[in-house]
PDB file of C-alpha atoms in Angstrom:
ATOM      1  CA  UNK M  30     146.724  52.178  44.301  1.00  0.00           C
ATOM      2  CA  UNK M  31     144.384  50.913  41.221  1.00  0.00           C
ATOM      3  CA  UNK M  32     146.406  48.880  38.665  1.00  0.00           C
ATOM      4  CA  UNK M  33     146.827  50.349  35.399  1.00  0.00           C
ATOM      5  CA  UNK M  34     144.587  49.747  32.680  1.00  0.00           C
ATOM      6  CA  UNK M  35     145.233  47.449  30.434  1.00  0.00           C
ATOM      7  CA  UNK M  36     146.286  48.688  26.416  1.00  0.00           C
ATOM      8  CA  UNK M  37     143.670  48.790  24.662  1.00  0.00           C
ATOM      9  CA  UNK M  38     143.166  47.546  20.913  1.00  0.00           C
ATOM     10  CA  UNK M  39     142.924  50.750  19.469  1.00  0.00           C
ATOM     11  CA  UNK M  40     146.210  52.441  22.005  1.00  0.00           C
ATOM     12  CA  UNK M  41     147.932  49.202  20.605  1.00  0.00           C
ATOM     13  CA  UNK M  42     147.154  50.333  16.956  1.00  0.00           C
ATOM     14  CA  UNK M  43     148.234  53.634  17.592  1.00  0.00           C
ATOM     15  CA  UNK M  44     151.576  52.787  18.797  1.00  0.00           C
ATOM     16  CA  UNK M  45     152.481  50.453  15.863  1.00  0.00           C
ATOM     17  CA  UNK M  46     152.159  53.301  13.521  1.00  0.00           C
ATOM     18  CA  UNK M  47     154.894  55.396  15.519  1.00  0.00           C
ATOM     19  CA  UNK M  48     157.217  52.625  14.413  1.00  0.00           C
ATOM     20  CA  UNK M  49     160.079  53.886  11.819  1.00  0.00           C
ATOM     21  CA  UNK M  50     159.792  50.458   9.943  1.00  0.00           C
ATOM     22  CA  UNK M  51     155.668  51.338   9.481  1.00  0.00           C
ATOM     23  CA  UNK M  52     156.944  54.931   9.537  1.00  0.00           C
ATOM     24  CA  UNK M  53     159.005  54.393   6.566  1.00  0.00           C
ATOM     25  CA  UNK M  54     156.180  52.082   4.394  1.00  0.00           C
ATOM     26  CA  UNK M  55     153.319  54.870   5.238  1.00  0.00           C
ATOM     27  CA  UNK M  56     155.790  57.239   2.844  1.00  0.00           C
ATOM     28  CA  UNK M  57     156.743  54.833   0.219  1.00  0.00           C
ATOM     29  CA  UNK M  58     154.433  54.823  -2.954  1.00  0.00           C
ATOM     30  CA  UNK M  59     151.941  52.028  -2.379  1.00  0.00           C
ATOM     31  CA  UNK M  60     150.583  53.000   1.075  1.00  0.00           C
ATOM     32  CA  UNK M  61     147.575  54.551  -0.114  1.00  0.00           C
ATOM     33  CA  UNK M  62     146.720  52.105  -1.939  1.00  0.00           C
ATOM     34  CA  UNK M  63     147.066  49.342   1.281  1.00  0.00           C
ATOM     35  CA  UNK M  64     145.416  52.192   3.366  1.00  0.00           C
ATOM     36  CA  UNK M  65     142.456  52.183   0.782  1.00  0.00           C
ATOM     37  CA  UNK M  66     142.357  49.043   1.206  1.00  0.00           C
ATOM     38  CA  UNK M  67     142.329  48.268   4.665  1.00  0.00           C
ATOM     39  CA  UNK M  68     139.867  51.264   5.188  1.00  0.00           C
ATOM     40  CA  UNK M  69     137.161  49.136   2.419  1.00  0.00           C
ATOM     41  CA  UNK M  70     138.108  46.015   4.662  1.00  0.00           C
ATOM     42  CA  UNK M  71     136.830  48.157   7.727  1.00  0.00           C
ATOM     43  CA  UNK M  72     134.023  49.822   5.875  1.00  0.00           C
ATOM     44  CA  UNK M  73     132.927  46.357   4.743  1.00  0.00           C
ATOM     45  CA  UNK M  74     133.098  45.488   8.467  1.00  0.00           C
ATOM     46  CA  UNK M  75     130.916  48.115   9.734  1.00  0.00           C
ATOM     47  CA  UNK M  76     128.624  47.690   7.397  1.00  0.00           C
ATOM     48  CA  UNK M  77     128.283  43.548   8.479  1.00  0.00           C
ATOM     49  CA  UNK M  78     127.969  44.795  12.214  1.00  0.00           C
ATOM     50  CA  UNK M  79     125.127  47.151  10.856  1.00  0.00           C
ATOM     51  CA  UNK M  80     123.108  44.131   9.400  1.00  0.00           C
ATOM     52  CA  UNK M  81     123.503  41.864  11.974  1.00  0.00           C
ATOM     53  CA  UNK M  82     122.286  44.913  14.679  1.00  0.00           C
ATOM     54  CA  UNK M  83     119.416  45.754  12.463  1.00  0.00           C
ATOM     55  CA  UNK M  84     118.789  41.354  12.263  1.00  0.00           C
ATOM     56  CA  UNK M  85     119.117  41.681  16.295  1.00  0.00           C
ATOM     57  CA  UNK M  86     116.846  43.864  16.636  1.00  0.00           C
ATOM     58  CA  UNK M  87     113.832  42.618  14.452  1.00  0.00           C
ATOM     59  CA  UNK M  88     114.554  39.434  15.913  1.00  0.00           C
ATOM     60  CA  UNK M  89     114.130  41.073  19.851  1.00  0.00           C
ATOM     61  CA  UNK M  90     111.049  42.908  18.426  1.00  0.00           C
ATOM     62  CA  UNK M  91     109.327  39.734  17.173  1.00  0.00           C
ATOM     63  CA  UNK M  92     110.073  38.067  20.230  1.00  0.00           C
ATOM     64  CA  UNK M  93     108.931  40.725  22.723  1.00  0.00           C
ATOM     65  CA  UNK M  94     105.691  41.061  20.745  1.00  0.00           C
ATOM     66  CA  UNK M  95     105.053  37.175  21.037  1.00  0.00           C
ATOM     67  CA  UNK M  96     105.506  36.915  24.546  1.00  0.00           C
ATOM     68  CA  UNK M  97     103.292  40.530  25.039  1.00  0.00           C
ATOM     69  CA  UNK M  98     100.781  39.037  22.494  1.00  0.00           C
ATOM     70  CA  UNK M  99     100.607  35.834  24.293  1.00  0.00           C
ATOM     71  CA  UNK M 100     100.706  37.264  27.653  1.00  0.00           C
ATOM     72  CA  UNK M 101      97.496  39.491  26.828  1.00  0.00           C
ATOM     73  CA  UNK M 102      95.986  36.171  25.126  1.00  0.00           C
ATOM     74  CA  UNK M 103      96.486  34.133  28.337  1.00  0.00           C
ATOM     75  CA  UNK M 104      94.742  36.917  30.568  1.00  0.00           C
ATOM     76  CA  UNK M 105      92.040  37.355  27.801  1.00  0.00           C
ATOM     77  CA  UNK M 106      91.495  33.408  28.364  1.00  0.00           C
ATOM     78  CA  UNK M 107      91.029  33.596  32.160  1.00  0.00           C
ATOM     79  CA  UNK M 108      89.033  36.720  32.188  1.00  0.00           C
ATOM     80  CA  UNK M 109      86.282  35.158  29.938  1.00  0.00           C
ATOM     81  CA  UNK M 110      86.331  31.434  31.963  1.00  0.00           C
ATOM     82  CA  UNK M 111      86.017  33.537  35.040  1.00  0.00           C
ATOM     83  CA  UNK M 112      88.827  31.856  37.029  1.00  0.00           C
ATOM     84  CA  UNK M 113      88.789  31.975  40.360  1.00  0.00           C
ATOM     85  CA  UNK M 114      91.724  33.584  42.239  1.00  0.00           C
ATOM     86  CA  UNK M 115      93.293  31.272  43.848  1.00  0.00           C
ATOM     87  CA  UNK M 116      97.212  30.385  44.811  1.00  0.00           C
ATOM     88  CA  UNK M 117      97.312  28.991  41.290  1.00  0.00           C
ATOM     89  CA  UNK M 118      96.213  31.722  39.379  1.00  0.00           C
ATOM     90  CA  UNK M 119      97.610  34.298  41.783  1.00  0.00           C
ATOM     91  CA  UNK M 120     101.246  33.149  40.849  1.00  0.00           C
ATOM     92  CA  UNK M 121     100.201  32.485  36.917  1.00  0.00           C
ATOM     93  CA  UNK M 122      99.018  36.570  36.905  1.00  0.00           C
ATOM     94  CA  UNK M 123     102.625  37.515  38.071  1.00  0.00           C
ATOM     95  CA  UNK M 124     104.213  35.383  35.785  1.00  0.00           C
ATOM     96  CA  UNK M 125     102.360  37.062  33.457  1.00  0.00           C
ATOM     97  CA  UNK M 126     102.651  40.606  34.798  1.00  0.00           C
ATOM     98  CA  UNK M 127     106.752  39.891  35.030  1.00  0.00           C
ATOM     99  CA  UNK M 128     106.718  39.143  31.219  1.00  0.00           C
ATOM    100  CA  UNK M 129     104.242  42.111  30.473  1.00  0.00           C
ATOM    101  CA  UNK M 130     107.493  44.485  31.952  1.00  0.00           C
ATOM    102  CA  UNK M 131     109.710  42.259  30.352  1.00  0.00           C
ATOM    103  CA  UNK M 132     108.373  43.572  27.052  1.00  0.00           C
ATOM    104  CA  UNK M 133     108.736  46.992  28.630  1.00  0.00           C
ATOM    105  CA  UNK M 134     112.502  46.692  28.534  1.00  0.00           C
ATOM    106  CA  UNK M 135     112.778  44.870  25.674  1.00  0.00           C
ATOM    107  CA  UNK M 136     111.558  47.580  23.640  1.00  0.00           C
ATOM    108  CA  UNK M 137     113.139  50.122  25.122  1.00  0.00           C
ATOM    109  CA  UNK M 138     116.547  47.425  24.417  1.00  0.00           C
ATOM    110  CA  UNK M 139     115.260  46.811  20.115  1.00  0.00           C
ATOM    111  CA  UNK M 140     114.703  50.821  20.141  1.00  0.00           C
ATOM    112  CA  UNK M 141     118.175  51.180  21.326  1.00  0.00           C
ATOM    113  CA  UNK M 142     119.575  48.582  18.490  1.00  0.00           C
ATOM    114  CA  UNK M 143     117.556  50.226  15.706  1.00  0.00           C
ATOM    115  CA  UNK M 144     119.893  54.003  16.949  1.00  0.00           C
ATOM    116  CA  UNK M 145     122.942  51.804  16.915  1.00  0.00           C
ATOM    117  CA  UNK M 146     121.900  50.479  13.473  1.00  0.00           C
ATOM    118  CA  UNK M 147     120.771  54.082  12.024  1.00  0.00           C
ATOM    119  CA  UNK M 148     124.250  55.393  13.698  1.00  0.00           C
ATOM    120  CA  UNK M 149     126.896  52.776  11.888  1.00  0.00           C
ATOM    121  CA  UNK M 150     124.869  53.318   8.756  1.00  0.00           C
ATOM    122  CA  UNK M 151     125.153  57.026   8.492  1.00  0.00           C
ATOM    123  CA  UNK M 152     128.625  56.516   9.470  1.00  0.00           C
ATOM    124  CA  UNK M 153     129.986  54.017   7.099  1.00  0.00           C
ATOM    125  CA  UNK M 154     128.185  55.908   4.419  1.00  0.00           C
ATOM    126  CA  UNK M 155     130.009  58.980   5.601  1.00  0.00           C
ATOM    127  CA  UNK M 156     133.245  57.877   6.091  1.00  0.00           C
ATOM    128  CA  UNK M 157     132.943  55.865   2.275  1.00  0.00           C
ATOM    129  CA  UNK M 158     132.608  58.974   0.721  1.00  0.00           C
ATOM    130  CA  UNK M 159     135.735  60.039   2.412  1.00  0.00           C
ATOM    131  CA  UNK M 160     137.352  57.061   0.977  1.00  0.00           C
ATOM    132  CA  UNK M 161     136.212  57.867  -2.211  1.00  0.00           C
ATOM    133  CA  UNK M 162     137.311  62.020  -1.905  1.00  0.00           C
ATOM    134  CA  UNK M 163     140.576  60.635  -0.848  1.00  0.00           C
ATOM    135  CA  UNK M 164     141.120  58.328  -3.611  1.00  0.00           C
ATOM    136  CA  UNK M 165     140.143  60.172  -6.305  1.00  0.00           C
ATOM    137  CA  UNK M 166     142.396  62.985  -5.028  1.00  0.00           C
ATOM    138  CA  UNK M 167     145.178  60.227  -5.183  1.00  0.00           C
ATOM    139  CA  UNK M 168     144.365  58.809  -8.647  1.00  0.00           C
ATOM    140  CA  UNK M 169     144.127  63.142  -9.740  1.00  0.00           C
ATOM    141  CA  UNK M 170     147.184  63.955  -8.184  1.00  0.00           C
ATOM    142  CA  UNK M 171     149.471  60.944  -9.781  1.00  0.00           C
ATOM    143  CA  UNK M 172     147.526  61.716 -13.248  1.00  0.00           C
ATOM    144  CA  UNK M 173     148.566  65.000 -12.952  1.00  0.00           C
ATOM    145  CA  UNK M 174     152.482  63.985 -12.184  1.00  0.00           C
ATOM    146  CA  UNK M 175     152.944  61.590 -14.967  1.00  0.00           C
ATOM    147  CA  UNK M 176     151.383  63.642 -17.273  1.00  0.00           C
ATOM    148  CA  UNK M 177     154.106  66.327 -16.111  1.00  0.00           C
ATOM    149  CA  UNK M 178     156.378  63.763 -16.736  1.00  0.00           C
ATOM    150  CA  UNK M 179     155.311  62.960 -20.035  1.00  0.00           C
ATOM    151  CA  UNK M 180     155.321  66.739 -21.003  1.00  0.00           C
ATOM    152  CA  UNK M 181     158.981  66.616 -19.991  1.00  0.00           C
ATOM    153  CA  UNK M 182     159.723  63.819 -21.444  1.00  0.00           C
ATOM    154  CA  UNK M 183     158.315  64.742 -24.584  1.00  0.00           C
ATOM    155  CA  UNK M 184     159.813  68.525 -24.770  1.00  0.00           C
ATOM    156  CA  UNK M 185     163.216  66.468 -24.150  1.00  0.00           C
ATOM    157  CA  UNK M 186     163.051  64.246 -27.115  1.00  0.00           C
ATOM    158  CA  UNK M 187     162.067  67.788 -28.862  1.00  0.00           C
ATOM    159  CA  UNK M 188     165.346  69.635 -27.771  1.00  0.00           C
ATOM    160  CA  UNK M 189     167.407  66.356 -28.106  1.00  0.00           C
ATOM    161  CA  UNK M 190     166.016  66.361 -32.260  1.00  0.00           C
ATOM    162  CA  UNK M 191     167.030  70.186 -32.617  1.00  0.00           C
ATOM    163  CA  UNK M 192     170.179  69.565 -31.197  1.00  0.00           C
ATOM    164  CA  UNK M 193     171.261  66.503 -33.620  1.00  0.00           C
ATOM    165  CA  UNK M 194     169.605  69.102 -36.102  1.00  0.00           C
ATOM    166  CA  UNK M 195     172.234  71.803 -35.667  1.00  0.00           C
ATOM    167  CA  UNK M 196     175.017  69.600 -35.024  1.00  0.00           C
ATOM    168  CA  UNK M 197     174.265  67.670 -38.314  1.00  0.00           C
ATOM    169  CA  UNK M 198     174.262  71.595 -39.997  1.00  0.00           C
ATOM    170  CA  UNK M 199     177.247  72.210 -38.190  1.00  0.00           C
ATOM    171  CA  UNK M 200     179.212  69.387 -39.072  1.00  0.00           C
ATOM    172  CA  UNK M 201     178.020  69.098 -42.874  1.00  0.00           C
ATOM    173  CA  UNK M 202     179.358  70.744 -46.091  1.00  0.00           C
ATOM    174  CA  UNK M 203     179.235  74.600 -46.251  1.00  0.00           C
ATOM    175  CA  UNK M 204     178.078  74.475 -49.364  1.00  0.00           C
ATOM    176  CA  UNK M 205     174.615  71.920 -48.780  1.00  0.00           C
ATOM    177  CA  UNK M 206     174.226  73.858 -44.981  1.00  0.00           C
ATOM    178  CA  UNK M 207     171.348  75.680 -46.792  1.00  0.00           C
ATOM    179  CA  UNK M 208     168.779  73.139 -47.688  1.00  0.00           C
ATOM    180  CA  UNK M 209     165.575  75.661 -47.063  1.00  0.00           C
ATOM    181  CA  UNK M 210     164.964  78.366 -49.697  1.00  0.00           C
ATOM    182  CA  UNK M 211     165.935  81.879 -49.515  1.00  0.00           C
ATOM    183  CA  UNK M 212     167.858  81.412 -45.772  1.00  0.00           C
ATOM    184  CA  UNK M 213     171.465  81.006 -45.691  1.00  0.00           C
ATOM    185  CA  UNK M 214     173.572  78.488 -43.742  1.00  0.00           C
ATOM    186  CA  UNK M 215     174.005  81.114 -41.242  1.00  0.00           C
ATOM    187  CA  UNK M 216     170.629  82.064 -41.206  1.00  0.00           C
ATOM    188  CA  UNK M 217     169.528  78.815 -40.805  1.00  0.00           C
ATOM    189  CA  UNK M 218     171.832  77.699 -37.887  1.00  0.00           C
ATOM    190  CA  UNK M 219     170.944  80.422 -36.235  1.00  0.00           C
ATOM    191  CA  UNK M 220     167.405  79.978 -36.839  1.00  0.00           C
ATOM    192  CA  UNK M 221     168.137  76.385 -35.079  1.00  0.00           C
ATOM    193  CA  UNK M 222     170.222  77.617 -32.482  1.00  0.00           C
ATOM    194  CA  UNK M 223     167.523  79.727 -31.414  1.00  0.00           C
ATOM    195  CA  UNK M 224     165.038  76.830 -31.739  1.00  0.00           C
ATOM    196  CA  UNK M 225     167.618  74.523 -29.806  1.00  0.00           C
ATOM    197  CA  UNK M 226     167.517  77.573 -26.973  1.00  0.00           C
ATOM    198  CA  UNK M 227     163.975  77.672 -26.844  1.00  0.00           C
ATOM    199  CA  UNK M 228     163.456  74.231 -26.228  1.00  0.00           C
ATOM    200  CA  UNK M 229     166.036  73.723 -23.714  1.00  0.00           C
ATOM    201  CA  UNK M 230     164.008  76.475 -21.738  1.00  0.00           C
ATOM    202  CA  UNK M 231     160.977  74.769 -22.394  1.00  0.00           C
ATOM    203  CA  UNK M 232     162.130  71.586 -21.313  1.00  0.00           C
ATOM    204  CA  UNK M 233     164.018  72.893 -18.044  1.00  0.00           C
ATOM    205  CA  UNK M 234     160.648  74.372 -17.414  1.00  0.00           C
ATOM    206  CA  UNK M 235     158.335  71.269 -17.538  1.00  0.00           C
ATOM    207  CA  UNK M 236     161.231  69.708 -15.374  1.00  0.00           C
ATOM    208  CA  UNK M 237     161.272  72.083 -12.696  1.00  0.00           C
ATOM    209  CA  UNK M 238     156.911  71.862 -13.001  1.00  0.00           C
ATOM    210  CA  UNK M 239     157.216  67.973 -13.210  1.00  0.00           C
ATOM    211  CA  UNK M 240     159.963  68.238  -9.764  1.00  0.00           C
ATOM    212  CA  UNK M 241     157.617  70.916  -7.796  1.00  0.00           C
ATOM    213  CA  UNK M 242     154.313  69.036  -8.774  1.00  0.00           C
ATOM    214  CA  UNK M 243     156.055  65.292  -7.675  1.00  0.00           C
ATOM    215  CA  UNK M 244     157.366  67.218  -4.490  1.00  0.00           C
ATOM    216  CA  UNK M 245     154.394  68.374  -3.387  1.00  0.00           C
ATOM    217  CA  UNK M 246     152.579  64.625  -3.752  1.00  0.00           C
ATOM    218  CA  UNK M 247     155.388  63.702  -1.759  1.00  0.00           C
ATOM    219  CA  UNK M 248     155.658  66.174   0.621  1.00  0.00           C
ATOM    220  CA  UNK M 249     152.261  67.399   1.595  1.00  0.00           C
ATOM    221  CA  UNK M 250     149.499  65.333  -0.578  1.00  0.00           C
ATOM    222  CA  UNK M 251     150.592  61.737   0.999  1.00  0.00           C
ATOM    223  CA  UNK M 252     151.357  62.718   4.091  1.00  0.00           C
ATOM    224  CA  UNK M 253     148.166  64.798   4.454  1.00  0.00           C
ATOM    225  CA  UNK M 254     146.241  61.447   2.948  1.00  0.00           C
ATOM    226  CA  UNK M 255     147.697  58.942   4.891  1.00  0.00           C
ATOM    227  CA  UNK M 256     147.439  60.802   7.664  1.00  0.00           C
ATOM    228  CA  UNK M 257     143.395  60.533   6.803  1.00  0.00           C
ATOM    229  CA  UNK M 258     143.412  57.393   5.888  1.00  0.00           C
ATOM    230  CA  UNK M 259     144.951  55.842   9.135  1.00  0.00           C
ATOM    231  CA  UNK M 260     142.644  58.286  11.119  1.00  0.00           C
ATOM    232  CA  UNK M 261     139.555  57.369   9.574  1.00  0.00           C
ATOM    233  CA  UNK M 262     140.609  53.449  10.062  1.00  0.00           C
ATOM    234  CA  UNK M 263     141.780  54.099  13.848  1.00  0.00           C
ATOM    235  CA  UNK M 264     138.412  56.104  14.072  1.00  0.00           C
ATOM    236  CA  UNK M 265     136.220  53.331  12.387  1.00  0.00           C
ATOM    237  CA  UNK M 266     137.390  50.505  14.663  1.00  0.00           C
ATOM    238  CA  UNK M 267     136.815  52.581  17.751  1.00  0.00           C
ATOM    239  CA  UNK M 268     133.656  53.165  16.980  1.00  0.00           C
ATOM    240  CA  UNK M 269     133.063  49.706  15.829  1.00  0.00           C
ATOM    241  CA  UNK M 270     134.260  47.919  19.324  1.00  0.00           C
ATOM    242  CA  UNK M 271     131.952  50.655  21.070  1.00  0.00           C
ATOM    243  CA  UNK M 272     129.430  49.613  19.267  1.00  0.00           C
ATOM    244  CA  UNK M 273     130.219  45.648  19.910  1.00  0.00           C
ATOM    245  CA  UNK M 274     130.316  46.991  23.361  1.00  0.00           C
ATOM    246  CA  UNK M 275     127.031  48.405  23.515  1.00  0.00           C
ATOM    247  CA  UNK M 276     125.293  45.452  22.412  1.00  0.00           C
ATOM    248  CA  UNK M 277     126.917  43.176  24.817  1.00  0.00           C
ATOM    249  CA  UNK M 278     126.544  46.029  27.693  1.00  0.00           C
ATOM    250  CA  UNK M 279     122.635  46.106  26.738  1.00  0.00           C
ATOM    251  CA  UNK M 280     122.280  42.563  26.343  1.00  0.00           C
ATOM    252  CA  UNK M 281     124.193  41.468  29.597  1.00  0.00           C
ATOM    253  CA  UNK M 282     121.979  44.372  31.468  1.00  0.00           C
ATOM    254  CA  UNK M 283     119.023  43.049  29.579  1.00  0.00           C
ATOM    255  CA  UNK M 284     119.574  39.102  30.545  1.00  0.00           C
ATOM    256  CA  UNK M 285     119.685  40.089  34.065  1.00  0.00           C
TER     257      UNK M 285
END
């Protein structure tokens, strides 16, 4: 029976996130911002793996074309002195015919580096403007809760006013109730009462719009986010270690 395969890095990632403690954070109001941030952190990351491929590979170009250039140069050299084909020279023309397919694969290796390069560029491009979706759906969505909540707060302080209004008419002398022209006292409590009503519907409605628009952030715009977020990071560094892997898989093949 083959032995199991050992956890990977990215299985291992996957499971810490099913735990209630990391559960529990992923809900709580600053994870987007520590997802954000981790997900730069890996963005930054694939972009420095993207440099140093595209550095690999002019620095495996460069060296393939010396050793093709000096390969040609050497058999240029013995053509024109007409050396004779001896043991010598036998052995010197498959040196030089082993480094001639040498270049071959080498080529074929800083072709395969300059894909991996294009690849992690498109992608961290890609996935940045994801980032940046996401986060300005973040920032648009808590704008748009505290300025429910400053709506409310504000038709509050409007109702509380109307309502030390009418009980300051209430409780004052009948005869200096009327203090607006051509309105009675009763007129003009009721007048306030019906203000005081009005507002108190005005202000239970910005509540209930302030509740329903902080319930849905909570509900189904963080959850939907983070789940992004922590996808796109899982994503990104599974990509990134194939990648890593690549290079050494080529390499290794390449050395040998």
């Amino acid at each position: 029976m083959a032995p199991a395969n050992p956890a990977t890095p990215q299985t291992e990632s996957a499971k810490l996130l099913e735990q209630e403690s990391v559960k529990s954070f992923l809900n709580s109001d600053g994870s987007l911002d520590v997802l954000l941030a981790r997900l730069k952190q890996s963005i930054n990351t694939g972009d420095e793996i993207a440099k140093y491929v595209k550095k690999r590979a002019m620095i495996e170009d460069e060296h393939y074309g010396q050793l093709k250039k000096s390969a040609m140069n050497i058999r240029a050299t013995y053509k024109n002195k007409n050396v004779k084909h001896d043991v010598f020279s036998n052995k010197l023309d498959q040196v030089i015919e082993f480094d001639e397919k040498l270049y071959g694969v080498g080529s074929s290796y800083v072709k395969a580096l300059n894909v991996m390069n294009e690849e992690l560029v498109s992608l961290v491009g890609t996935v940045s403007r994801t980032r940046k979706s996401i986060k300005e759906e973040c920032k648009r969505k808590e704008r748009d809760c505290a300025d429910s909540v400053a709506l409310a707060e504000k038709a509050k302080q409007k109702y509380y006013h109307l309502c030390d209004d009418l009980e300051k008419i209430k409780s004052s002398d009948p005869q200096k109730k009327s203090f607006l022209k051509n309105k009675t006292a009763e007129q003009q409590e009721d007048e306030l009462q019906r203000k005081v009503d009005l507002a108190d519907q005005d202000y239970r409605s910005k509540v209930n719009a302030c509740k329903k628009l902080r319930d849905e952030m909570l509900m189904i715009h963080r959850p939907t986010n983070t789940k992004k977020l922590m996808n796109l990071i899982l994503e990104n560094g599974h990509c990134y270690e194939c990648s890593v892997a690549e290079v050494l898989r080529r390499g290794s093949k390449h050395l040998i």
